[in-house]
């Protein structure tokens, strides 16, 4: 009893304005621990293999992956910018439709890309290589240029498509190693779990208030759930998804269509796992009316470094993102099926708190 | 296997995109909105082109404000079935039934233009017995129009209590399970239901058994619709028509035709002159 | 006395024990029991094992979040695994909070819907 009273007192001392109730404590603890344990991708025989990881890292910066030998993965995924590019939308050989996704914490996801068109990191890594707007290369071209390096890691490939997939698998093996470091939030979260009042007190007060909003009234954690701050699914949050004067970005609806039509999905011949242990989401994914114009719920780890935001980079700062949700236009959402999002009408001070919290991730 | 079938449907859809679909089975889309943000982005000619490309025979259009419906109707009177929404802008969805000027607005528009129905409006529970909603039920009776109601079963029951002969199109079949839809259809012979924005009745070109039994029990009551609740969803109309035709093909021909267009055409025939 | 009460309470709380292991669900005298395998968690694809009583046939299954108005992003499939035994594959809770299982069962010529509320915390 005495111990409990002391612990409660310690909490009040650390943050005199408020105590932490059990529900909030549980909600906060769900966002850790960090980093997660690395588990190899069973669909990729190169996953976790040091030689493949080293090859993938070299190839990520290698212009031989582009048809015209003028660009590499790293031309858009810039290491100095959290492997994003700082632009609203990507610029390949031609302008792209969506924001360049930062590359971190990619292992073990169900879906990749803003529309989840890939069910593995290697399948997603293959798209930019062959997309005419990006690197515009092909398996045949890569085989001509990279056979020696490839064969040293994978052995000879039976055909050009397998060769292309192997290259993508090496790229994936390296990208899996990109993990955001522990953050100020992680230190706070672990101090909370351990009952370490001094550790908790080190967390900025504004961020702590923002965290309360995030897991509480804001209900942000409903979708930005768990240690990676994403439930790995897709949603419509009222962002315009027109594309040019005469079309739209179909988002998740197009993503599911592309996934199921792809020879590179986990149900196909390139999955190295004969038991298909990670293929169940692909088997069961449902194509729904509401998928039209839905986009990935992005992870918020390291989000401070990945501006601008949203699938089309239309919001320049985290404060703009917070304001968007705070004053969300319910007319943009269907009356049924989307009761999660409600206008919060946050004050500017609350928006600043929310941003202060997000910047600690 | 299921996904292989779906992939083929999607692939075929991709191939046929943009082609005229005149040889497609006849289909009426009973749930389209053309609200101010849509016509800002998609002028009437472009909107009509989308509807024609989808191979639609007719389209029930209601808009916030009604100006959008009138613009489309003028551009293609053969295609558009005007339905009068009480909302003057999209923000009125949850407040209109407490606003007497909404009923006045509907009354004034009815004197000025031709409509087949009043709706789609959102109404739940006891709100259906408020004076504004009551006035709309009276106007529908007076002008012989159907009511396109988005709401719960209780609201629909209250509307029928006000006018047992009302003709009501229950938007989204109330988003209730088939057993509850069945009970409502059994209780009210002049209740129809649209299937807009529902996915539970069909997947991958197959009709769910419980829904199939319901369609067979009430072959004259169902119709399909897209629900373009944001302007971007206008680009879903063609995809939705393909999706709907795929599951309709899983039903016996006459029943599929009823749901595809005959039931909607029956409702549209109540179009009245002022 | 205490023991007798405990036994009575135990019997009253587990009417579905006769059908099979799991959490009992009943309405209007119709009963089934379900188990989630592996343990439910947000973002984990799980299976639901269902045991029905008295020859009840399981014909449909869904999971919804009533307070949000949405269902699953995945389409579960039901497979009969024995008399009155079913395995539903492909259930993935994508948000924490209150969910509802919906079981459509057939008894003779009538179909009924049984629902079970559950909360996914993590």
XYZ file of C-alpha atoms in Angstrom:
757
model
C 0.000 0.000 0.000
C 2.746 2.373 1.060
C 4.727 1.459 -2.038
C 1.747 2.180 -4.266
C 1.165 5.538 -2.593
C 4.810 6.430 -3.065
C 4.681 5.407 -6.701
C 1.586 7.517 -7.261
C 3.245 10.425 -5.491
C 6.259 10.006 -7.736
C 4.008 10.270 -10.781
C 2.475 13.469 -9.481
C 5.909 14.895 -8.778
C 7.094 14.062 -12.280
C 4.034 15.639 -13.887
C 2.244 17.649 -11.278
C -0.578 18.550 -13.661
C -1.842 14.997 -14.041
C -1.654 11.411 -12.973
C -1.581 8.418 -15.277
C -4.534 6.108 -14.986
C -4.226 2.406 -15.690
C -5.920 2.606 -19.099
C -3.596 5.326 -20.350
C -0.561 3.489 -19.023
C -1.628 0.352 -20.885
C -2.256 2.337 -24.064
C 1.204 3.902 -23.919
C 3.000 0.637 -23.163
C 1.455 -0.922 -26.297
C 3.756 1.302 -28.403
C 6.838 -0.631 -27.400
C 9.228 -2.159 -26.704
C 11.640 -0.933 -29.359
C 13.451 -2.054 -31.429
C 11.527 -5.177 -32.346
C 13.260 -8.499 -32.670
C 14.462 -9.026 -36.237
C 12.941 -12.091 -37.852
C 13.945 -13.252 -41.339
C 11.374 -13.144 -44.144
C 10.630 -16.790 -45.008
C 9.535 -15.825 -48.528
C 13.018 -14.466 -49.251
C 15.942 -16.911 -49.005
C 18.299 -13.921 -49.027
C 16.736 -12.426 -45.908
C 19.302 -12.243 -43.125
C 22.099 -13.521 -45.357
C 25.177 -11.288 -44.938
C 26.390 -11.705 -48.531
C 22.950 -10.840 -49.926
C 22.628 -7.891 -47.546
C 25.988 -6.539 -48.722
C 24.982 -7.013 -52.365
C 21.647 -5.313 -51.746
C 23.318 -2.337 -50.138
C 25.724 -1.918 -53.074
C 22.961 -2.260 -55.648
C 20.770 0.292 -53.894
C 23.308 2.930 -54.905
C 24.174 1.399 -58.299
C 23.013 3.155 -61.487
C 23.247 -0.131 -63.398
C 19.759 -0.815 -62.055
C 18.428 1.910 -64.379
C 17.938 1.509 -68.102
C 19.904 4.683 -68.939
C 22.582 4.181 -66.263
C 21.641 7.549 -64.821
C 19.853 6.822 -61.549
C 19.638 4.392 -58.665
C 17.228 3.588 -55.841
C 19.144 6.151 -53.797
C 18.319 8.905 -56.307
C 14.877 9.169 -54.694
C 15.451 7.340 -51.406
C 18.159 9.674 -50.127
C 20.123 8.391 -47.108
C 20.432 11.928 -45.733
C 16.649 12.335 -45.801
C 15.567 9.149 -44.043
C 15.599 7.463 -47.463
C 12.810 9.729 -48.677
C 13.333 12.766 -50.932
C 11.662 15.723 -49.238
C 9.434 16.350 -52.262
C 5.643 16.181 -52.219
C 5.677 13.526 -54.951
C 8.516 11.483 -56.360
C 10.425 12.435 -59.511
C 11.730 9.549 -61.567
C 12.238 9.628 -65.313
C 8.785 11.168 -65.174
C 6.824 12.713 -62.296
C 5.236 10.163 -59.974
C 1.831 10.287 -58.321
C 2.752 9.713 -54.713
C 5.072 10.768 -51.947
C 8.331 8.804 -51.765
C 8.031 6.527 -48.748
C 10.883 6.663 -46.244
C 12.653 3.337 -45.831
C 12.834 2.103 -42.252
C 11.336 -0.649 -40.109
C 10.251 -2.567 -43.208
C 10.636 -6.145 -41.996
C 7.571 -8.247 -41.283
C 4.922 -5.992 -42.775
C 1.833 -7.441 -44.438
C 1.724 -4.866 -47.230
C 4.131 -2.503 -48.949
C 3.559 0.713 -50.855
C 0.925 3.412 -50.335
C -1.651 1.107 -51.919
C -0.281 -2.170 -50.549
C 0.210 -3.607 -54.008
C 2.997 -5.844 -52.740
C 2.796 -8.516 -50.072
C 6.578 -8.738 -49.610
C 9.424 -6.264 -49.420
C 11.156 -7.979 -52.352
C 8.102 -7.690 -54.596
C 7.819 -4.001 -53.683
C 11.533 -3.479 -54.370
C 11.051 -4.873 -57.857
C 8.449 -2.312 -58.960
C 10.719 0.766 -59.293
C 13.288 -1.234 -61.264
C 10.856 -2.063 -64.058
C 8.453 0.920 -63.837
C 8.869 3.041 -66.993
C 8.573 6.195 -64.886
C 11.311 5.149 -62.462
C 14.366 3.050 -63.363
C 12.785 1.547 -66.524
C 15.070 -1.486 -66.550
C 14.243 -5.192 -67.005
C 15.392 -8.618 -65.872
C 17.182 -9.117 -69.177
C 19.047 -5.830 -68.852
C 20.043 -6.538 -65.251
C 21.265 -10.016 -66.158
C 23.541 -8.572 -68.828
C 25.033 -6.169 -66.326
C 25.011 -7.937 -62.966
C 25.362 -11.650 -63.615
C 28.704 -12.057 -61.848
C 27.613 -10.308 -58.638
C 24.276 -12.076 -58.674
C 25.688 -15.553 -59.212
C 28.219 -15.111 -56.425
C 25.330 -14.819 -53.954
C 22.442 -16.713 -55.519
C 24.056 -19.057 -58.026
C 22.886 -19.069 -61.641
C 19.271 -18.043 -62.296
C 17.062 -20.196 -64.512
C 15.531 -17.229 -66.312
C 15.527 -13.435 -66.454
C 12.461 -13.114 -64.250
C 14.061 -15.151 -61.478
C 17.197 -13.043 -61.906
C 15.177 -9.857 -61.460
C 13.453 -11.255 -58.384
C 16.797 -12.278 -56.878
C 18.102 -8.737 -57.284
C 14.944 -7.452 -55.593
C 15.425 -9.992 -52.813
C 18.967 -8.749 -52.188
C 17.683 -5.162 -52.084
C 15.020 -6.277 -49.608
C 17.529 -8.124 -47.449
C 19.486 -4.915 -47.005
C 16.443 -2.682 -46.493
C 15.271 -4.976 -43.701
C 18.322 -3.841 -41.742
C 17.203 -0.195 -41.770
C 15.649 0.340 -38.349
C 15.005 3.665 -36.649
C 16.973 3.958 -33.398
C 15.480 4.139 -29.960
C 13.855 7.490 -29.359
C 13.020 9.805 -26.476
C 9.552 8.271 -26.531
C 11.003 4.761 -26.087
C 12.992 5.931 -23.074
C 9.831 7.404 -21.557
C 7.765 4.336 -22.334
C 10.293 1.974 -20.785
C 10.656 4.244 -17.731
C 6.869 4.157 -17.341
C 6.893 0.370 -17.543
C 9.684 0.168 -14.955
C 8.117 2.792 -12.657
C 11.245 4.907 -13.049
C 10.023 8.388 -12.100
C 13.334 10.065 -12.868
C 13.414 8.498 -16.325
C 9.854 9.619 -16.971
C 10.625 13.148 -15.841
C 13.258 13.449 -18.564
C 10.527 13.363 -21.237
C 9.480 16.869 -22.360
C 6.231 18.004 -20.744
C 4.713 19.168 -24.051
C 5.433 15.800 -25.669
C 3.863 14.073 -22.673
C 0.681 16.120 -23.131
C 0.727 15.327 -26.839
C 1.088 11.631 -26.047
C -2.036 11.808 -23.880
C -3.941 13.338 -26.770
C -2.561 10.718 -29.140
C -3.644 7.692 -27.114
C -6.688 9.402 -25.569
C -9.126 11.919 -26.969
C -7.465 12.013 -30.383
C -7.879 8.237 -30.864
C -4.844 8.392 -33.167
C -3.619 5.072 -31.749
C -6.676 3.261 -33.110
C -4.913 3.115 -36.488
C -1.385 4.249 -35.566
C -1.213 1.231 -33.322
C 1.599 -0.707 -31.686
C 5.374 -0.298 -31.584
C 5.551 0.809 -35.224
C 2.626 3.239 -34.820
C 0.693 1.641 -37.676
C -1.870 -1.138 -37.915
C -0.484 -1.944 -41.360
C -3.817 -1.335 -43.086
C -5.381 1.353 -45.290
C -7.908 4.069 -44.749
C -9.508 7.147 -46.169
C -8.798 10.242 -44.091
C -10.405 12.898 -46.242
C -7.400 13.756 -48.407
C -8.235 14.615 -52.030
C -7.113 11.850 -54.396
C -7.689 13.341 -57.801
C -4.833 12.832 -60.228
C -4.444 15.541 -62.834
C -7.492 16.975 -64.554
C -9.169 13.704 -65.474
C -8.577 10.834 -63.116
C -8.062 9.632 -59.572
C -5.546 7.613 -57.615
C -7.501 4.419 -56.929
C -5.392 3.772 -53.851
C -5.975 0.472 -52.079
C -8.573 -0.634 -54.643
C -5.967 -0.490 -57.386
C -3.411 -1.968 -55.001
C -5.468 -5.097 -54.413
C -6.109 -5.444 -58.148
C -2.367 -5.148 -58.863
C -1.487 -7.547 -56.040
C -3.798 -10.284 -57.264
C -2.711 -9.905 -60.879
C 0.994 -9.911 -60.012
C 3.213 -12.935 -60.787
C 5.376 -11.721 -57.896
C 2.826 -12.119 -55.098
C 3.308 -14.650 -52.305
C 0.978 -17.142 -53.976
C 3.288 -17.330 -56.989
C 6.405 -19.259 -57.891
C 8.897 -16.728 -56.483
C 7.926 -17.279 -52.854
C 10.856 -19.216 -51.365
C 8.686 -20.572 -48.564
C 6.931 -23.720 -49.762
C 4.683 -23.638 -46.694
C 3.451 -20.143 -47.712
C 3.475 -19.131 -44.035
C 3.178 -15.398 -44.766
C 0.696 -15.692 -47.662
C -2.559 -15.858 -45.680
C -3.314 -12.094 -45.988
C -3.012 -12.398 -49.774
C -5.330 -15.403 -49.779
C -7.955 -13.660 -47.694
C -7.732 -9.970 -48.608
C -11.153 -8.578 -49.536
C -11.789 -6.070 -52.312
C -14.264 -3.560 -50.846
C -16.021 -0.457 -52.163
C -14.360 1.620 -49.512
C -10.881 0.619 -50.741
C -11.346 3.219 -53.498
C -9.055 6.090 -52.513
C -7.720 4.447 -49.350
C -4.020 4.704 -48.569
C -1.563 3.155 -46.144
C -1.650 4.067 -42.467
C 2.023 5.041 -42.333
C 4.333 4.235 -39.459
C 5.133 7.332 -37.411
C 8.596 6.212 -36.312
C 11.085 8.892 -37.347
C 8.231 10.961 -38.779
C 9.940 14.263 -37.975
C 12.464 13.599 -40.742
C 10.024 12.572 -43.497
C 8.126 15.744 -44.471
C 6.017 16.401 -46.467
C 3.187 14.096 -45.410
C 0.231 12.050 -46.676
C 0.168 9.815 -49.777
C 0.565 12.791 -52.087
C 2.819 14.941 -49.897
C 0.063 17.547 -49.765
C 0.659 18.547 -46.137
C 4.021 20.226 -45.549
C 4.370 19.953 -41.789
C 3.235 17.801 -38.877
C 1.241 20.788 -37.602
C -0.690 20.804 -40.875
C -1.367 17.108 -40.478
C -2.645 17.644 -36.936
C -4.874 20.499 -38.149
C -6.207 18.340 -40.969
C -7.398 15.688 -38.509
C -8.540 18.256 -35.983
C -10.923 19.860 -38.488
C -11.602 16.798 -40.603
C -14.398 17.236 -43.144
C -16.873 14.451 -42.386
C -18.558 15.006 -45.739
C -15.446 13.448 -47.279
C -16.029 10.207 -45.360
C -18.906 7.790 -45.645
C -21.527 7.995 -42.909
C -21.253 4.271 -42.360
C -17.964 2.502 -42.026
C -15.873 5.436 -40.895
C -16.994 6.545 -37.464
C -13.443 6.496 -36.133
C -12.554 9.947 -37.385
C -14.306 12.885 -35.766
C -13.272 16.538 -35.714
C -11.299 17.195 -32.533
C -11.253 20.994 -32.716
C -7.845 21.123 -31.038
C -6.424 24.418 -29.824
C -3.165 25.639 -31.329
C -1.499 24.736 -28.023
C -2.805 21.178 -28.290
C -1.606 20.952 -31.888
C 1.834 22.090 -30.714
C 1.762 19.366 -28.028
C 0.817 16.706 -30.548
C 3.650 17.799 -32.835
C 6.074 17.847 -29.884
C 5.095 14.242 -29.187
C 5.410 13.122 -32.817
C 8.861 14.658 -32.995
C 10.028 12.359 -30.179
C 9.267 9.169 -32.119
C -8.913 -20.108 -57.223
C -11.192 -17.415 -55.919
C -8.476 -14.851 -56.472
C -7.614 -16.237 -59.864
C -11.229 -15.584 -60.892
C -11.095 -12.094 -59.459
C -7.802 -11.381 -61.179
C -9.345 -12.399 -64.496
C -12.344 -10.132 -63.881
C -10.057 -7.232 -63.004
C -7.830 -7.949 -65.977
C -10.809 -8.094 -68.328
C -12.101 -4.870 -66.799
C -8.762 -3.247 -67.554
C -8.910 -4.377 -71.172
C -12.410 -3.058 -71.714
C -11.756 0.301 -70.025
C -12.721 3.214 -72.208
C -14.593 1.164 -74.759
C -18.275 1.819 -75.283
C -20.193 -0.705 -73.245
C -23.408 -0.679 -75.244
C -23.382 -4.464 -75.431
C -23.228 -4.768 -71.634
C -26.315 -5.973 -69.759
C -28.746 -3.152 -69.041
C -28.086 -1.504 -65.671
C -29.530 1.423 -63.702
C -27.370 3.002 -61.003
C -29.812 4.067 -58.279
C -27.460 5.937 -55.963
C -25.396 8.784 -57.396
C -24.715 12.271 -55.996
C -23.407 15.207 -58.008
C -22.678 17.754 -55.318
C -20.994 21.131 -55.585
C -17.481 19.801 -55.135
C -18.150 17.268 -57.911
C -19.385 19.740 -60.475
C -16.500 22.080 -59.650
C -14.173 19.292 -60.652
C -16.183 17.370 -63.207
C -18.352 19.503 -65.510
C -21.687 17.985 -66.640
C -20.317 16.837 -70.011
C -17.470 14.939 -68.340
C -19.826 13.484 -65.742
C -22.273 12.309 -68.401
C -19.377 10.745 -70.307
C -18.474 8.677 -67.233
C -22.077 7.473 -66.925
C -22.311 6.599 -70.628
C -18.912 4.855 -70.592
C -20.182 2.684 -67.734
C -23.030 1.626 -70.025
C -25.726 2.837 -67.641
C -29.306 2.942 -68.903
C -30.433 5.440 -66.263
C -29.001 7.014 -63.132
C -30.811 8.215 -59.992
C -29.052 11.467 -59.096
C -29.499 13.507 -55.936
C -27.161 16.344 -55.040
C -26.169 18.906 -52.451
C -27.397 21.281 -53.721
C -30.032 20.203 -56.210
C -28.401 22.526 -58.719
C -26.026 19.670 -59.590
C -28.869 17.307 -60.412
C -30.528 19.938 -62.603
C -27.308 20.572 -64.519
C -26.904 16.876 -65.244
C -30.580 16.440 -66.121
C -30.395 19.269 -68.637
C -27.304 17.695 -70.194
C -28.874 14.219 -70.517
C -32.608 14.013 -69.758
C -32.768 10.484 -71.180
C -30.184 9.284 -68.658
C -30.790 11.202 -65.456
C -33.623 10.427 -63.015
C -33.725 13.516 -60.777
C -34.191 12.939 -57.057
C -34.526 15.979 -54.806
C -32.202 16.206 -51.852
C -33.230 18.533 -49.000
C -29.598 19.642 -48.528
C -28.475 22.948 -49.981
C -24.867 22.052 -49.271
C -23.075 18.948 -48.080
C -22.721 20.142 -44.511
C -26.450 19.726 -43.727
C -26.429 15.966 -43.480
C -26.970 15.758 -39.713
C -28.873 18.999 -39.118
C -31.423 19.354 -41.951
C -34.320 17.636 -40.143
C -34.320 20.341 -37.475
C -34.329 23.141 -40.049
C -37.792 24.219 -41.279
C -36.248 25.999 -44.263
C -35.139 22.592 -45.596
C -38.796 21.619 -46.096
C -39.552 25.019 -47.621
C -36.641 24.504 -49.987
C -37.989 21.097 -51.066
C -41.475 22.530 -51.591
C -40.167 25.355 -53.740
C -38.054 23.031 -55.891
C -40.964 20.622 -56.391
C -42.994 23.480 -57.865
C -40.173 24.345 -60.219
C -38.708 21.049 -61.497
C -39.597 17.414 -62.209
C -38.450 14.696 -59.836
C -38.937 10.990 -59.318
C -38.192 11.037 -55.614
C -37.148 12.984 -52.534
C -33.790 12.056 -50.990
C -31.320 10.742 -50.289
C -31.711 12.144 -46.791
C -30.223 10.851 -43.537
C -32.686 10.169 -40.736
C -32.513 7.979 -37.649
C -34.974 6.854 -34.978
C -37.408 9.375 -33.525
C -36.007 12.189 -35.692
C -38.223 10.720 -38.422
C -41.265 12.034 -36.559
C -40.094 15.635 -36.516
C -42.043 18.282 -38.419
C -39.515 18.691 -41.244
C -39.454 14.982 -42.046
C -43.248 14.813 -41.731
C -43.592 17.590 -44.257
C -41.380 15.686 -46.722
C -43.536 12.579 -46.336
C -46.624 14.705 -47.102
C -44.960 16.252 -50.136
C -43.916 12.843 -51.443
C -47.526 11.689 -51.169
C -48.844 14.837 -52.806
C -46.415 14.668 -55.738
C -46.439 10.836 -55.915
C -42.685 10.580 -55.320
C -40.624 7.920 -53.601
C -38.531 8.699 -50.531
C -34.837 7.720 -50.646
C -34.087 7.257 -46.951
C -30.688 6.557 -45.412
C -31.406 5.471 -41.871
C -32.239 2.730 -39.442
C -35.251 0.420 -39.488
C -36.941 2.447 -36.780
C -36.880 5.590 -38.927
C -38.303 3.665 -41.890
C -41.090 2.269 -39.715
C -41.948 5.780 -38.527
C -42.119 7.039 -42.114
C -44.528 4.242 -43.024
C -46.592 5.023 -39.926
C -47.037 8.541 -41.295
C -48.064 7.282 -44.726
C -48.649 3.530 -45.035
C -48.729 3.899 -48.813
C -45.425 5.736 -49.034
C -42.896 4.322 -51.492
C -39.545 4.165 -49.770
C -36.173 3.278 -51.220
C -34.069 2.215 -48.249
C -30.531 3.368 -48.957
C -27.880 0.689 -48.408
C -30.707 -1.624 -47.258
C -30.107 0.102 -43.927
C -26.698 -1.582 -43.589
C -28.545 -4.262 -41.627
C -28.112 -8.015 -42.046
C -30.265 -9.905 -44.573
C -32.637 -11.299 -41.922
C -33.553 -7.749 -40.822
C -33.927 -6.605 -44.428
C -36.243 -9.566 -44.986
C -38.405 -8.649 -41.993
C -38.775 -5.074 -43.258
C -39.631 -6.141 -46.815
C -42.214 -8.551 -45.426
C -43.791 -5.846 -43.290
C -43.878 -3.132 -45.981
C -44.931 -4.039 -49.541
C -43.861 -0.619 -50.859
C -40.329 -0.757 -49.463
C -37.430 -1.121 -51.906
C -33.736 -1.364 -51.001
C -30.565 -0.277 -52.729
C -27.353 -2.202 -52.130
C -24.962 0.745 -52.448
C -21.650 0.577 -50.551
C -22.407 -2.923 -49.279
C -20.033 -5.804 -49.821
C -21.736 -8.541 -47.852
C -24.133 -9.683 -50.587
C -21.471 -10.648 -53.115
C -17.756 -11.200 -53.570
C -15.685 -12.172 -56.575
C -18.736 -12.602 -58.777
C -20.562 -14.881 -56.317
C -23.761 -14.066 -54.449
C -23.865 -14.849 -50.729
C -26.364 -17.677 -49.984
C -28.414 -15.712 -47.429
C -28.712 -12.763 -49.820
C -29.510 -15.045 -52.743
C -32.437 -16.460 -50.785
C -33.583 -12.918 -50.009
C -33.325 -11.798 -53.650
C -35.335 -14.863 -54.668
C -37.983 -14.181 -52.020
C -38.290 -10.501 -52.996
C -37.263 -10.290 -56.650
C -39.041 -6.947 -57.190
C -37.448 -4.945 -54.370
C -33.693 -4.628 -54.852
C -31.491 -2.396 -56.962
C -27.823 -1.422 -57.070
C -25.977 1.877 -56.784
C -22.498 3.342 -56.429
C -22.933 6.190 -53.884
C -20.585 8.929 -55.085
C -20.233 10.548 -51.671
C -17.033 12.311 -52.732
C -16.324 13.632 -56.225
C -13.431 11.192 -56.666
C -15.909 8.346 -56.421
C -17.368 9.361 -59.779
C -14.396 7.474 -61.194
C -15.646 4.394 -59.361
C -18.959 4.318 -61.239
C -17.587 2.253 -64.125
C -15.724 -0.105 -61.810
C -18.838 -0.501 -59.679
C -20.958 -1.300 -62.738
C -18.478 -4.015 -63.745
C -18.422 -5.406 -60.212
C -22.222 -5.442 -60.058
C -22.623 -7.072 -63.481
C -20.199 -9.788 -62.360
C -22.295 -10.854 -59.359
C -25.600 -10.349 -61.161
C -24.375 -12.946 -63.668
C -24.430 -15.435 -60.785
C -28.250 -15.068 -60.528
C -30.945 -16.458 -62.844
C -31.479 -14.114 -65.820
C -34.894 -12.638 -64.940
C -33.896 -12.014 -61.315
C -30.611 -10.415 -62.387
C -32.487 -8.136 -64.800
C -34.891 -7.103 -62.063
C -32.061 -6.040 -59.763
C -30.005 -4.573 -62.605
C -32.703 -2.230 -63.905
C -36.338 -3.331 -63.873
C -36.985 -2.573 -60.186
C -35.329 0.825 -60.458
C -37.242 1.601 -63.650
C -40.475 0.821 -61.807
C -39.631 3.374 -59.115
C -38.514 5.934 -61.698
C -41.892 5.740 -63.445
C -43.501 7.713 -60.640
C -41.812 10.754 -62.019
C -44.439 13.467 -61.709
C -45.038 16.718 -63.479
C -45.559 19.804 -61.325
C -23.043 -25.730 0.672
C -20.343 -23.520 -0.777
C -19.195 -26.341 -2.982
C -22.703 -27.004 -4.226
C -23.142 -23.337 -5.141
C -19.840 -23.278 -6.937
C -20.804 -26.352 -8.887
C -24.170 -24.888 -9.767
C -22.547 -21.627 -10.881
C -20.027 -23.556 -12.930
C -22.735 -25.506 -14.672
C -24.822 -22.418 -15.342
C -21.859 -20.499 -16.785
C -20.788 -23.219 -19.197
C -23.884 -24.501 -20.944
C -21.946 -25.019 -24.151
C -19.465 -27.444 -22.644
C -21.319 -30.323 -24.242
C -20.599 -28.933 -27.736
C -16.882 -28.459 -27.374
C -14.250 -26.283 -25.756
C -14.274 -22.502 -25.951
C -16.339 -19.476 -25.112
C -20.061 -20.296 -25.157
C -22.497 -18.311 -27.292
C -26.215 -18.944 -27.122
C -29.600 -17.476 -28.008
C -33.080 -18.992 -28.112
C -31.738 -22.364 -27.078
C -29.162 -22.462 -29.895
C -25.589 -22.902 -28.735
C -22.066 -22.933 -29.986
C -18.619 -22.371 -28.564
C -15.645 -20.667 -30.186
C -11.907 -20.453 -29.657
C -9.412 -18.108 -31.313
C -6.094 -19.629 -32.400
C -3.490 -18.405 -31.849
C -4.441 -15.808 -29.225
C -6.088 -12.756 -30.765
C -3.917 -9.664 -31.299
C -4.189 -6.601 -33.513
C -2.625 -7.341 -36.889
C -2.295 -11.094 -36.349
C -4.108 -13.429 -38.719
C -5.961 -15.955 -36.606
C -8.397 -18.815 -37.024
C -11.657 -19.286 -35.131
C -12.550 -22.845 -34.127
C -16.284 -23.330 -33.679
C -18.147 -26.229 -32.090
C -21.930 -26.236 -32.485
C -24.525 -28.079 -30.432
C -27.447 -30.265 -31.464
C -26.603 -30.586 -35.145
C -26.558 -26.835 -35.672
C -24.850 -25.987 -38.986
C -22.553 -22.955 -39.238
C -23.350 -21.211 -42.543
C -21.841 -17.780 -42.199
C -19.341 -15.810 -40.158
C -18.320 -12.191 -39.925
C -16.548 -9.923 -37.468
C -17.428 -6.251 -37.046
C -16.592 -3.223 -34.929
C -20.075 -1.886 -34.171
C -18.860 1.424 -32.720
C -16.853 2.147 -35.878
C -19.368 0.738 -38.350
C -16.849 -1.410 -40.223
C -15.980 -5.055 -40.570
C -12.890 -7.001 -41.535
C -10.526 -6.132 -44.376
C -10.188 -9.866 -45.015
C -12.661 -12.500 -46.091
C -12.727 -15.460 -43.720
C -13.507 -18.933 -45.045
C -15.371 -21.613 -43.131
C -14.356 -25.247 -43.398
C -16.186 -28.130 -41.697
C -13.643 -30.208 -39.800
C -15.967 -32.815 -38.240
C -19.495 -33.261 -36.928
C -20.508 -29.875 -35.487
C -16.912 -28.652 -35.830
C -15.725 -25.784 -38.035
C -12.522 -23.867 -38.606
C -12.715 -20.293 -39.874
C -9.474 -19.103 -41.468
C -8.499 -15.566 -42.354
C -9.621 -13.389 -39.432
C -7.466 -10.321 -38.818
C -8.444 -7.669 -36.273
C -6.931 -4.462 -37.615
C -7.855 -2.220 -34.707
C -7.960 -2.572 -30.936
C -11.308 -2.201 -29.189
C -14.721 -3.847 -29.101
C -15.447 -6.342 -31.884
C -18.444 -8.533 -32.491
C -18.464 -12.027 -33.982
C -21.519 -12.880 -36.061
C -22.358 -16.572 -36.543
C -25.133 -17.477 -38.994
C -26.410 -20.917 -38.054
C -29.061 -23.190 -39.475
C -31.327 -25.390 -37.381
C -33.592 -27.382 -39.658
C -35.253 -24.908 -41.984
C -34.564 -21.804 -39.916
C -31.447 -19.697 -39.969
C -30.524 -17.652 -36.950
C -27.789 -15.177 -36.135
C -25.784 -15.535 -32.934
C -23.463 -12.745 -31.872
C -20.601 -12.631 -29.414
C -18.906 -9.488 -28.144
C -15.179 -9.510 -27.562
C -12.534 -6.898 -26.897
C -9.163 -6.888 -28.597
C -6.755 -5.059 -26.341
C -3.364 -5.500 -27.997
